[in-house]
mmCIF file of C-alpha atoms and ligand atoms in Angstrom:
data_model
loop_
_atom_site.group_PDB
_atom_site.id
_atom_site.type_symbol
_atom_site.label_atom_id
_atom_site.label_comp_id
_atom_site.label_asym_id
_atom_site.label_seq_id
_atom_site.Cartn_x
_atom_site.Cartn_y
_atom_site.Cartn_z
ATOM 1 C CA MET A 28 71.296 58.832 175.870
ATOM 2 C CA ALA A 29 74.540 60.996 175.469
ATOM 3 C CA GLU A 30 76.854 58.497 177.042
ATOM 4 C CA GLU A 31 75.564 55.915 174.018
ATOM 5 C CA GLN A 32 76.397 58.644 171.213
ATOM 6 C CA GLU A 33 78.975 58.830 172.624
ATOM 7 C CA ALA A 34 80.171 55.506 172.874
ATOM 8 C CA ARG A 35 79.489 55.123 169.394
ATOM 9 C CA LEU A 36 81.317 57.941 168.098
ATOM 10 C CA THR A 37 84.589 56.925 170.278
ATOM 11 C CA ALA A 38 83.895 53.170 168.608
ATOM 12 C CA ALA A 39 83.763 55.291 165.122
ATOM 13 C CA GLY A 40 87.079 56.995 166.236
ATOM 14 C CA ASN A 41 88.967 53.534 167.462
ATOM 15 C CA GLU A 42 87.927 51.801 163.821
ATOM 16 C CA MET A 43 89.253 54.618 161.544
ATOM 17 C CA SER A 44 92.580 55.134 163.146
ATOM 18 C CA ALA A 45 92.797 50.553 163.532
ATOM 19 C CA SER A 46 92.378 50.841 159.852
ATOM 20 C CA PHE A 47 94.423 53.850 159.646
ATOM 21 C CA LEU A 48 97.333 52.307 161.767
ATOM 22 C CA ALA A 49 96.696 49.202 159.597
ATOM 23 C CA ALA A 50 97.457 51.325 156.093
ATOM 24 C CA ARG A 51 100.621 53.269 158.092
ATOM 25 C CA LYS A 52 102.475 49.483 158.666
ATOM 26 C CA ARG A 53 101.228 48.165 155.378
ATOM 27 C CA SER A 54 102.807 51.786 153.768
ATOM 28 C CA GLU A 55 106.073 51.387 155.464
ATOM 29 C CA GLU A 56 105.978 47.409 155.553
ATOM 30 C CA THR A 57 105.853 47.843 151.570
ATOM 31 C CA LEU A 58 108.187 50.579 151.265
ATOM 32 C CA ARG A 59 110.909 48.691 152.420
ATOM 33 C CA LYS A 60 110.281 45.650 150.142
ATOM 34 C CA LEU A 61 110.458 48.270 147.109
ATOM 35 C CA GLU A 62 113.971 49.718 147.874
ATOM 36 C CA GLU A 63 114.684 46.079 148.330
ATOM 37 C CA ASN A 64 113.562 45.049 144.387
ATOM 38 C CA PRO A 65 112.588 48.499 143.046
ATOM 39 C CA GLY A 66 111.731 46.872 139.949
ATOM 40 C CA LYS A 67 109.195 44.301 140.842
ATOM 41 C CA PHE A 68 106.785 48.305 141.581
ATOM 42 C CA THR A 69 104.507 50.208 139.577
ATOM 43 C CA MET A 70 103.348 53.343 141.044
ATOM 44 C CA LEU A 71 100.385 55.234 139.990
ATOM 45 C CA THR A 72 99.699 58.436 141.796
ATOM 46 C CA GLY A 73 97.973 61.536 140.401
ATOM 47 C CA ASP A 74 96.900 65.344 140.647
ATOM 48 C CA ARG A 75 93.733 67.148 139.916
ATOM 49 C CA PRO A 76 94.443 70.079 136.916
ATOM 50 C CA THR A 77 92.646 72.429 138.948
ATOM 51 C CA GLY A 78 95.756 75.094 139.496
ATOM 52 C CA ARG A 79 99.556 75.455 139.981
ATOM 53 C CA LEU A 80 101.352 73.055 141.856
ATOM 54 C CA HIS A 81 102.954 74.565 145.227
ATOM 55 C CA LEU A 82 105.791 73.853 148.135
ATOM 56 C CA GLY A 83 103.016 71.803 149.957
ATOM 57 C CA HIS A 84 103.023 69.457 147.095
ATOM 58 C CA PHE A 85 106.609 69.121 146.267
ATOM 59 C CA PHE A 86 107.595 68.700 149.539
ATOM 60 C CA GLY A 87 104.521 66.430 150.358
ATOM 61 C CA SER A 88 104.265 64.160 146.437
ATOM 62 C CA ILE A 89 106.637 65.512 143.819
ATOM 63 C CA LYS A 90 109.614 64.810 145.161
ATOM 64 C CA GLU A 91 108.966 61.102 146.400
ATOM 65 C CA ARG A 92 107.358 60.552 142.832
ATOM 66 C CA VAL A 93 111.082 61.673 141.658
ATOM 67 C CA ALA A 94 112.962 59.256 144.104
ATOM 68 C CA MET A 95 110.682 56.182 143.154
ATOM 69 C CA GLN A 96 110.952 56.814 139.369
ATOM 70 C CA ASN A 97 115.032 56.828 139.505
ATOM 71 C CA ARG A 98 115.389 54.220 141.934
ATOM 72 C CA GLY A 99 113.840 52.045 139.247
ATOM 73 C CA VAL A 100 110.207 51.646 139.766
ATOM 74 C CA ASN A 101 107.544 51.317 136.874
ATOM 75 C CA THR A 102 106.137 54.697 137.387
ATOM 76 C CA ASN A 103 102.837 56.317 136.065
ATOM 77 C CA ILE A 104 100.979 59.896 137.059
ATOM 78 C CA ILE A 105 97.895 60.331 136.119
ATOM 79 C CA ILE A 106 96.458 63.747 135.883
ATOM 80 C CA ALA A 107 92.735 63.297 136.577
ATOM 81 C CA ASP A 108 90.998 65.630 134.670
ATOM 82 C CA TYR A 109 87.336 63.897 134.815
ATOM 83 C CA GLN A 110 87.990 64.372 139.011
ATOM 84 C CA VAL A 111 87.519 68.227 138.615
ATOM 85 C CA ILE A 112 84.098 68.127 137.921
ATOM 86 C CA THR A 113 83.350 65.756 140.856
ATOM 87 C CA ASP A 114 82.791 68.803 142.820
ATOM 88 C CA ARG A 115 82.799 72.173 140.639
ATOM 89 C CA ASP A 116 80.665 72.567 137.626
ATOM 90 C CA THR A 117 83.351 74.279 135.362
ATOM 91 C CA THR A 118 86.508 73.150 133.592
ATOM 92 C CA GLU A 119 87.731 77.108 132.833
ATOM 93 C CA HIS A 120 91.576 76.973 132.726
ATOM 94 C CA ILE A 121 91.654 73.047 132.137
ATOM 95 C CA ASP A 122 93.551 72.748 129.271
ATOM 96 C CA ASP A 123 96.606 75.255 130.704
ATOM 97 C CA ASN A 124 96.580 73.511 134.403
ATOM 98 C CA VAL A 125 97.050 70.232 133.120
ATOM 99 C CA LEU A 126 100.035 71.699 130.330
ATOM 100 C CA ASN A 127 101.593 73.107 133.636
ATOM 101 C CA LEU A 128 101.423 69.941 135.743
ATOM 102 C CA VAL A 129 103.433 68.336 132.895
ATOM 103 C CA LEU A 130 105.852 71.304 133.341
ATOM 104 C CA ASP A 131 106.117 71.133 136.977
ATOM 105 C CA TYR A 132 106.389 67.227 137.296
ATOM 106 C CA MET A 133 109.525 67.654 134.836
ATOM 107 C CA ALA A 134 110.616 70.356 136.295
ATOM 108 C CA ALA A 135 111.154 68.411 139.858
ATOM 109 C CA GLY A 136 112.803 65.901 138.301
ATOM 110 C CA ILE A 137 109.931 63.196 136.302
ATOM 111 C CA ASP A 138 111.579 62.226 133.599
ATOM 112 C CA PRO A 139 108.366 61.337 130.660
ATOM 113 C CA GLU A 140 110.511 58.121 128.800
ATOM 114 C CA LYS A 141 110.787 56.379 132.580
ATOM 115 C CA THR A 142 106.747 58.348 134.126
ATOM 116 C CA MET A 143 104.163 57.682 132.070
ATOM 117 C CA ILE A 144 102.485 61.034 132.122
ATOM 118 C CA PHE A 145 98.812 60.890 131.066
ATOM 119 C CA THR A 146 94.808 61.880 131.441
ATOM 120 C CA HIS A 147 91.518 60.375 131.701
ATOM 121 C CA SER A 148 89.802 61.999 129.703
ATOM 122 C CA ALA A 149 92.263 60.289 126.848
ATOM 123 C CA ILE A 150 91.042 56.836 128.139
ATOM 124 C CA PRO A 151 88.323 54.861 127.299
ATOM 125 C CA ALA A 152 89.171 51.474 128.526
ATOM 126 C CA GLU A 153 90.160 52.359 131.124
ATOM 127 C CA ASN A 154 86.915 54.743 131.942
ATOM 128 C CA GLN A 155 85.284 51.891 131.322
ATOM 129 C CA LEU A 156 86.464 49.596 133.840
ATOM 130 C CA MET A 157 84.060 51.615 135.735
ATOM 131 C CA LEU A 158 80.928 49.469 135.042
ATOM 132 C CA PRO A 159 82.060 46.378 136.296
ATOM 133 C CA PHE A 160 84.079 47.558 139.142
ATOM 134 C CA LEU A 161 80.491 49.987 140.302
ATOM 135 C CA SER A 162 79.226 46.680 140.413
ATOM 136 C CA LEU A 163 81.310 45.515 142.849
ATOM 137 C CA VAL A 164 80.295 48.136 145.681
ATOM 138 C CA THR A 165 76.996 49.241 147.752
ATOM 139 C CA GLU A 166 75.619 52.631 147.918
ATOM 140 C CA ALA A 167 76.467 52.532 151.731
ATOM 141 C CA GLU A 168 80.023 51.915 151.234
ATOM 142 C CA LEU A 169 80.559 55.024 149.112
ATOM 143 C CA HIS A 170 77.768 57.134 151.290
ATOM 144 C CA ARG A 171 80.534 56.150 153.764
ATOM 145 C CA ASN A 172 83.205 57.574 152.621
ATOM 146 C CA PRO A 173 84.670 60.614 154.548
ATOM 147 C CA THR A 174 86.298 62.055 152.123
ATOM 148 C CA VAL A 175 83.892 62.262 150.256
ATOM 149 C CA LYS A 176 81.040 63.556 152.728
ATOM 150 C CA SER A 177 83.589 66.370 153.761
ATOM 151 C CA GLU A 178 83.765 67.650 149.619
ATOM 152 C CA MET A 179 80.432 67.570 149.519
ATOM 153 C CA GLU A 180 79.892 69.800 152.618
ATOM 154 C CA SER A 181 82.567 71.972 151.186
ATOM 155 C CA SER A 182 81.113 72.190 147.680
ATOM 156 C CA GLY A 183 77.928 73.495 148.861
ATOM 157 C CA HIS A 184 75.995 71.498 146.393
ATOM 158 C CA ALA A 185 73.688 68.607 146.187
ATOM 159 C CA LEU A 186 75.529 64.861 146.159
ATOM 160 C CA THR A 187 76.040 64.713 142.416
ATOM 161 C CA GLY A 188 76.550 60.946 141.107
ATOM 162 C CA LEU A 189 80.386 61.498 140.305
ATOM 163 C CA LEU A 190 80.913 63.175 143.354
ATOM 164 C CA LEU A 191 79.716 59.521 145.016
ATOM 165 C CA THR A 192 81.351 57.136 142.482
ATOM 166 C CA TYR A 193 84.266 58.781 141.856
ATOM 167 C CA PRO A 194 86.642 56.612 144.587
ATOM 168 C CA VAL A 195 85.360 54.069 142.268
ATOM 169 C CA HIS A 196 86.910 55.726 139.199
ATOM 170 C CA GLN A 197 89.926 55.934 141.098
ATOM 171 C CA ALA A 198 90.047 52.499 141.163
ATOM 172 C CA CYS A 199 89.951 52.287 137.450
ATOM 173 C CA ASP A 200 93.384 55.099 137.618
ATOM 174 C CA ILE A 201 94.729 52.346 140.118
ATOM 175 C CA LEU A 202 94.016 49.001 138.938
ATOM 176 C CA PHE A 203 94.137 49.597 134.831
ATOM 177 C CA CYS A 204 98.028 49.570 135.242
ATOM 178 C CA LYS A 205 98.081 46.714 137.774
ATOM 179 C CA ALA A 206 99.362 49.545 140.077
ATOM 180 C CA ASN A 207 100.825 48.042 143.673
ATOM 181 C CA VAL A 208 101.735 50.899 145.148
ATOM 182 C CA VAL A 209 100.049 54.254 145.381
ATOM 183 C CA PRO A 210 101.611 57.331 146.799
ATOM 184 C CA ILE A 211 98.527 59.314 148.444
ATOM 185 C CA GLY A 212 98.086 61.950 151.526
ATOM 186 C CA LYS A 213 95.944 60.943 154.270
ATOM 187 C CA ASP A 214 92.385 62.066 152.865
ATOM 188 C CA ASN A 215 92.775 59.907 149.733
ATOM 189 C CA LEU A 216 93.509 56.707 152.230
ATOM 190 C CA PRO A 217 89.543 55.528 151.643
ATOM 191 C CA HIS A 218 89.866 55.389 147.637
ATOM 192 C CA VAL A 219 93.205 53.053 147.784
ATOM 193 C CA GLU A 220 90.524 51.194 150.737
ATOM 194 C CA ILE A 221 87.791 50.756 148.110
ATOM 195 C CA THR A 222 90.177 50.048 145.210
ATOM 196 C CA ARG A 223 91.677 47.221 147.374
ATOM 197 C CA THR A 224 88.037 45.926 148.136
ATOM 198 C CA ILE A 225 87.476 46.350 144.481
ATOM 199 C CA ALA A 226 90.565 44.278 143.299
ATOM 200 C CA ARG A 227 89.494 41.592 146.017
ATOM 201 C CA ARG A 228 86.239 41.229 145.086
ATOM 202 C CA PHE A 229 87.093 41.438 141.272
ATOM 203 C CA ASN A 230 89.344 38.050 141.674
ATOM 204 C CA GLU A 231 87.046 36.149 143.624
ATOM 205 C CA ARG A 232 84.029 37.083 141.582
ATOM 206 C CA TYR A 233 85.419 35.995 138.053
ATOM 207 C CA ALA A 234 89.241 35.624 138.056
ATOM 208 C CA LYS A 235 89.831 33.052 141.126
ATOM 209 C CA LYS A 236 91.717 30.848 138.767
ATOM 210 C CA HIS A 237 94.037 33.345 137.426
ATOM 211 C CA PRO A 238 93.467 36.614 139.767
ATOM 212 C CA ILE A 239 93.941 39.749 137.250
ATOM 213 C CA PHE A 240 94.390 42.463 140.123
ATOM 214 C CA PRO A 241 96.787 43.604 143.027
ATOM 215 C CA GLU A 242 95.182 45.002 146.079
ATOM 216 C CA PRO A 243 97.249 48.213 145.724
ATOM 217 C CA ALA A 244 98.972 49.035 149.048
ATOM 218 C CA ALA A 245 98.711 53.183 150.005
ATOM 219 C CA ILE A 246 102.177 54.448 150.554
ATOM 220 C CA LEU A 247 101.851 57.499 152.987
ATOM 221 C CA SER A 248 104.146 60.234 152.368
ATOM 222 C CA ASP A 249 106.157 60.734 156.601
ATOM 223 C CA ALA A 250 107.165 64.960 155.316
ATOM 224 C CA PRO A 251 105.422 67.017 157.613
ATOM 225 C CA GLU A 252 102.370 68.766 156.622
ATOM 226 C CA ILE A 253 103.634 72.364 155.824
ATOM 227 C CA PRO A 254 101.211 75.275 156.768
ATOM 228 C CA GLY A 255 100.621 77.971 154.296
ATOM 229 C CA LEU A 256 102.152 81.033 155.326
ATOM 230 C CA ASP A 257 98.987 82.392 157.420
ATOM 231 C CA GLY A 258 99.560 79.732 160.082
ATOM 232 C CA ARG A 259 96.417 77.988 158.270
ATOM 233 C CA LYS A 260 96.110 75.187 156.015
ATOM 234 C CA MET A 261 97.705 75.725 152.468
ATOM 235 C CA SER A 262 95.020 76.561 149.976
ATOM 236 C CA LYS A 263 94.637 78.654 147.057
ATOM 237 C CA SER A 264 91.683 80.155 147.873
ATOM 238 C CA TYR A 265 94.048 81.315 151.544
ATOM 239 C CA GLY A 266 96.192 82.531 148.978
ATOM 240 C CA ASN A 267 98.612 81.364 151.287
ATOM 241 C CA SER A 268 100.887 78.977 149.413
ATOM 242 C CA ILE A 269 104.475 79.501 147.560
ATOM 243 C CA MET A 270 103.830 77.646 144.379
ATOM 244 C CA LEU A 271 106.657 76.206 142.758
ATOM 245 C CA GLY A 272 105.935 78.226 138.954
ATOM 246 C CA ALA A 273 105.682 81.898 140.705
ATOM 247 C CA THR A 274 108.520 84.327 140.049
ATOM 248 C CA ALA A 275 110.821 85.260 143.026
ATOM 249 C CA GLU A 276 109.384 88.826 142.914
ATOM 250 C CA GLU A 277 105.601 87.219 143.355
ATOM 251 C CA THR A 278 107.318 85.148 146.072
ATOM 252 C CA ALA A 279 108.821 87.713 147.988
ATOM 253 C CA LYS A 280 106.016 90.202 148.066
ATOM 254 C CA LEU A 281 103.634 86.733 149.159
ATOM 255 C CA ILE A 282 106.242 85.928 151.700
ATOM 256 C CA LYS A 283 105.920 90.085 152.892
ATOM 257 C CA LYS A 284 102.747 90.273 153.394
ATOM 258 C CA SER A 285 102.138 86.982 155.155
ATOM 259 C CA PRO A 286 100.755 88.326 158.967
ATOM 260 C CA THR A 287 103.264 87.001 161.654
ATOM 261 C CA ASP A 288 102.463 88.550 165.391
ATOM 262 C CA SER A 289 103.502 91.619 167.429
ATOM 263 C CA GLU A 290 105.948 89.610 169.013
ATOM 264 C CA ARG A 291 109.866 90.489 168.527
ATOM 265 C CA MET A 292 111.761 87.767 169.452
ATOM 266 C CA ILE A 293 111.461 84.607 166.966
ATOM 267 C CA THR A 294 110.741 82.063 168.881
ATOM 268 C CA PHE A 295 109.624 77.896 167.069
ATOM 269 C CA ASP A 296 106.515 77.279 168.489
ATOM 270 C CA PRO A 297 103.779 75.965 166.213
ATOM 271 C CA GLU A 298 100.290 76.118 168.830
ATOM 272 C CA HIS A 299 100.652 79.332 170.347
ATOM 273 C CA ARG A 300 102.473 81.486 167.219
ATOM 274 C CA PRO A 301 101.490 78.852 164.332
ATOM 275 C CA GLN A 302 102.420 82.133 162.094
ATOM 276 C CA VAL A 303 105.945 82.836 162.545
ATOM 277 C CA ALA A 304 105.901 79.275 163.175
ATOM 278 C CA ALA A 305 104.548 78.405 159.426
ATOM 279 C CA LEU A 306 107.641 80.562 158.353
ATOM 280 C CA LEU A 307 109.828 79.335 159.732
ATOM 281 C CA THR A 308 109.039 75.697 159.115
ATOM 282 C CA THR A 309 108.913 76.638 155.053
ATOM 283 C CA ALA A 310 112.429 77.909 155.759
ATOM 284 C CA GLY A 311 113.138 75.024 157.824
ATOM 285 C CA LEU A 312 111.750 72.465 154.886
ATOM 286 C CA VAL A 313 113.819 74.085 152.226
ATOM 287 C CA THR A 314 117.045 74.723 154.014
ATOM 288 C CA GLY A 315 116.978 70.968 155.349
ATOM 289 C CA ARG A 316 117.831 72.999 159.299
ATOM 290 C CA ASP A 317 116.001 72.484 162.054
ATOM 291 C CA PRO A 318 113.201 75.240 162.181
ATOM 292 C CA GLN A 319 114.135 75.810 166.362
ATOM 293 C CA GLU A 320 118.106 76.284 165.382
ATOM 294 C CA ILE A 321 116.509 79.175 162.699
ATOM 295 C CA ALA A 322 114.745 80.766 165.179
ATOM 296 C CA GLU A 323 116.832 81.051 167.674
ATOM 297 C CA GLU A 324 120.028 82.285 165.183
ATOM 298 C CA ILE A 325 117.217 85.144 164.043
ATOM 299 C CA GLY A 326 115.766 85.492 167.544
ATOM 300 C CA ASN A 327 115.675 89.393 168.937
ATOM 301 C CA ALA A 328 115.998 90.529 164.935
ATOM 302 C CA GLY A 329 112.311 89.933 164.435
ATOM 303 C CA ALA A 330 109.614 88.806 161.938
ATOM 304 C CA GLY A 331 111.337 90.995 159.181
ATOM 305 C CA ALA A 332 114.797 89.696 159.303
ATOM 306 C CA LEU A 333 113.286 86.045 159.064
ATOM 307 C CA LYS A 334 110.745 87.179 156.380
ATOM 308 C CA GLN A 335 114.078 87.835 155.025
ATOM 309 C CA TYR A 336 115.616 84.378 155.289
ATOM 310 C CA VAL A 337 112.075 82.856 154.281
ATOM 311 C CA THR A 338 112.220 84.572 150.674
ATOM 312 C CA GLU A 339 116.215 84.279 150.432
ATOM 313 C CA SER A 340 116.212 80.538 151.248
ATOM 314 C CA VAL A 341 112.811 79.706 149.458
ATOM 315 C CA ASN A 342 113.966 81.288 145.837
ATOM 316 C CA GLY A 343 117.427 79.649 146.212
ATOM 317 C CA PHE A 344 115.727 76.871 146.535
ATOM 318 C CA LEU A 345 113.581 77.154 143.986
ATOM 319 C CA ALA A 346 115.538 78.638 141.495
ATOM 320 C CA PRO A 347 116.765 75.882 139.828
ATOM 321 C CA HIS A 348 113.642 74.450 139.266
ATOM 322 C CA ARG A 349 111.866 77.925 138.616
ATOM 323 C CA GLU A 350 115.007 77.932 135.395
ATOM 324 C CA ARG A 351 114.053 74.479 134.046
ATOM 325 C CA ARG A 352 110.500 75.737 134.202
ATOM 326 C CA ALA A 353 110.857 78.362 132.093
ATOM 327 C CA LYS A 354 113.241 76.722 129.508
ATOM 328 C CA LEU A 355 110.608 74.126 129.074
ATOM 329 C CA ALA A 356 107.945 76.253 128.467
ATOM 330 C CA GLN A 357 109.260 78.058 125.626
ATOM 331 C CA ASP A 358 108.760 74.699 123.583
ATOM 332 C CA MET A 359 104.910 73.758 124.397
ATOM 333 C CA ASP A 360 104.770 71.674 121.454
ATOM 334 C CA THR A 361 106.489 69.393 123.083
ATOM 335 C CA ILE A 362 104.806 69.010 126.231
ATOM 336 C CA ARG A 363 101.997 68.725 124.342
ATOM 337 C CA ASP A 364 103.484 65.472 122.646
ATOM 338 C CA ILE A 365 105.051 64.390 126.248
ATOM 339 C CA LEU A 366 101.229 63.963 127.018
ATOM 340 C CA HIS A 367 100.076 62.445 124.025
ATOM 341 C CA GLU A 368 103.028 59.880 124.088
ATOM 342 C CA GLY A 369 101.287 58.848 127.478
ATOM 343 C CA ASN A 370 97.781 58.474 126.915
ATOM 344 C CA ARG A 371 99.321 56.699 123.371
ATOM 345 C CA ARG A 372 101.367 54.286 125.901
ATOM 346 C CA ALA A 373 98.270 54.158 128.891
ATOM 347 C CA ASN A 374 95.797 53.522 126.196
ATOM 348 C CA ALA A 375 97.944 50.172 125.099
ATOM 349 C CA ILE A 376 98.210 49.343 129.038
ATOM 350 C CA ALA A 377 93.967 49.820 129.087
ATOM 351 C CA ASN A 378 92.636 48.275 126.229
ATOM 352 C CA GLU A 379 94.937 45.301 127.405
ATOM 353 C CA THR A 380 93.897 44.725 131.362
ATOM 354 C CA LEU A 381 90.132 45.420 129.853
ATOM 355 C CA ASP A 382 90.980 42.704 127.252
ATOM 356 C CA GLU A 383 91.380 40.488 130.714
ATOM 357 C CA VAL A 384 88.481 41.536 132.297
ATOM 358 C CA ARG A 385 86.285 40.521 129.453
ATOM 359 C CA GLU A 386 87.538 37.538 128.895
ATOM 360 C CA ALA A 387 87.468 37.037 132.800
ATOM 361 C CA MET A 388 84.090 37.801 132.340
ATOM 362 C CA GLY A 389 82.942 35.562 129.354
ATOM 363 C CA MET A 390 82.180 38.975 127.132
ATOM 364 C CA ARG A 391 84.253 37.799 124.633
ATOM 365 C CA TYR A 392 81.798 36.891 121.931
ATOM 366 C CA ASP A 393 83.899 38.108 118.945
ATOM 367 C CA ARG A 394 86.736 36.013 118.530
HETATM 368 N N1 LIG B 407 92.418 62.320 144.587
HETATM 369 C C1 LIG B 407 93.503 62.285 144.247
HETATM 370 C C2 LIG B 407 94.020 64.194 144.455
HETATM 371 O O1 LIG B 407 92.626 64.090 145.445
HETATM 372 C C3 LIG B 407 93.919 62.591 143.024
HETATM 373 C C4 LIG B 407 94.025 61.045 142.315
HETATM 374 C C5 LIG B 407 93.210 61.105 140.984
HETATM 375 C C6 LIG B 407 94.909 60.196 142.489
HETATM 376 N N2 LIG B 407 93.331 59.529 140.557
HETATM 377 C C7 LIG B 407 94.173 58.747 141.754
HETATM 378 C C8 LIG B 407 95.889 60.217 143.308
HETATM 379 C C9 LIG B 407 94.801 57.762 142.010
HETATM 380 C C10 LIG B 407 96.280 58.708 143.093
HETATM 381 C C11 LIG B 407 95.926 57.485 142.699
HETATM 382 O O2 LIG B 407 94.365 64.798 144.029
#
């Protein structure tokens, strides 16, 4: 019995890693093609407006988006406001969160002339794709999504209809603008997989001769995951992340109170000294240096000297971002206008795609 169970678990694990490896390979191949011919690619990715962006977001995703934009990829960023209510029951501060995302994108180098920035709730035709798309997946497939499962567990609530089906909604985000590259973290991979399935099934069922949707490739970031300052996963609830928009003083305070250990000699040992390693990793990222080398340099000077180095390097790195951000924040009307224009453009694209979908499904009775 135990053996049987173990065999099943191992099989599940292998299956998962096989599909992960396939996705990783596709990601690398797609990136190679993208470098050769960026103009052929449409990128869509996005964020939930649940708070401010931190250093982890910057190195894990924002930097890559800016690089794609500047390389000439057709870039699109969705602020996923409807995804906020998948696992929480309030939209408090959502307006503030949305506008602050736009500020951080732009301070980081996103140019709204090149990159379309928009929100779910303003694009009716995008949301309407949900209906035909839902018909293309089974309940069992939805229940199998590991990210949905863990989000349900950590929400502590019963599974809502939206939490179960939001991966299909994410397929609407990706497919309405016919994106073929989707930079994401590993946790979003199941959502891109279901998007590929939906695109394939839609084309097979309704658009065999002239397929409408591409099967998009997930682009998996190769940036190392940055630990929070205390060595745990970066999380707002742990208060262990460095916000891009925080002040230099707030950042200094946060680093100062981050826990270390009692050993004076600084060494880079993520397994046995996760807290010290987290500080070294953070300094390594913002300076482009090897954490090991930083550790050797600080050596016997101890945690105080390490923290001082981390504070100076982080604040130095973020100073230009914060300066641009503060300047942009002086004119929030312009930020609202940028969102308005992004939403206008996204609506035009979504209406066009929905018309194609209606056409393919024989649902255009009015012409
Ligand atoms: N689910 C993503 C997150 O975890 C946000 C998101 C919404 C997204 N729609 C998307 C990402 C489409 C990539 C593509 O934050």
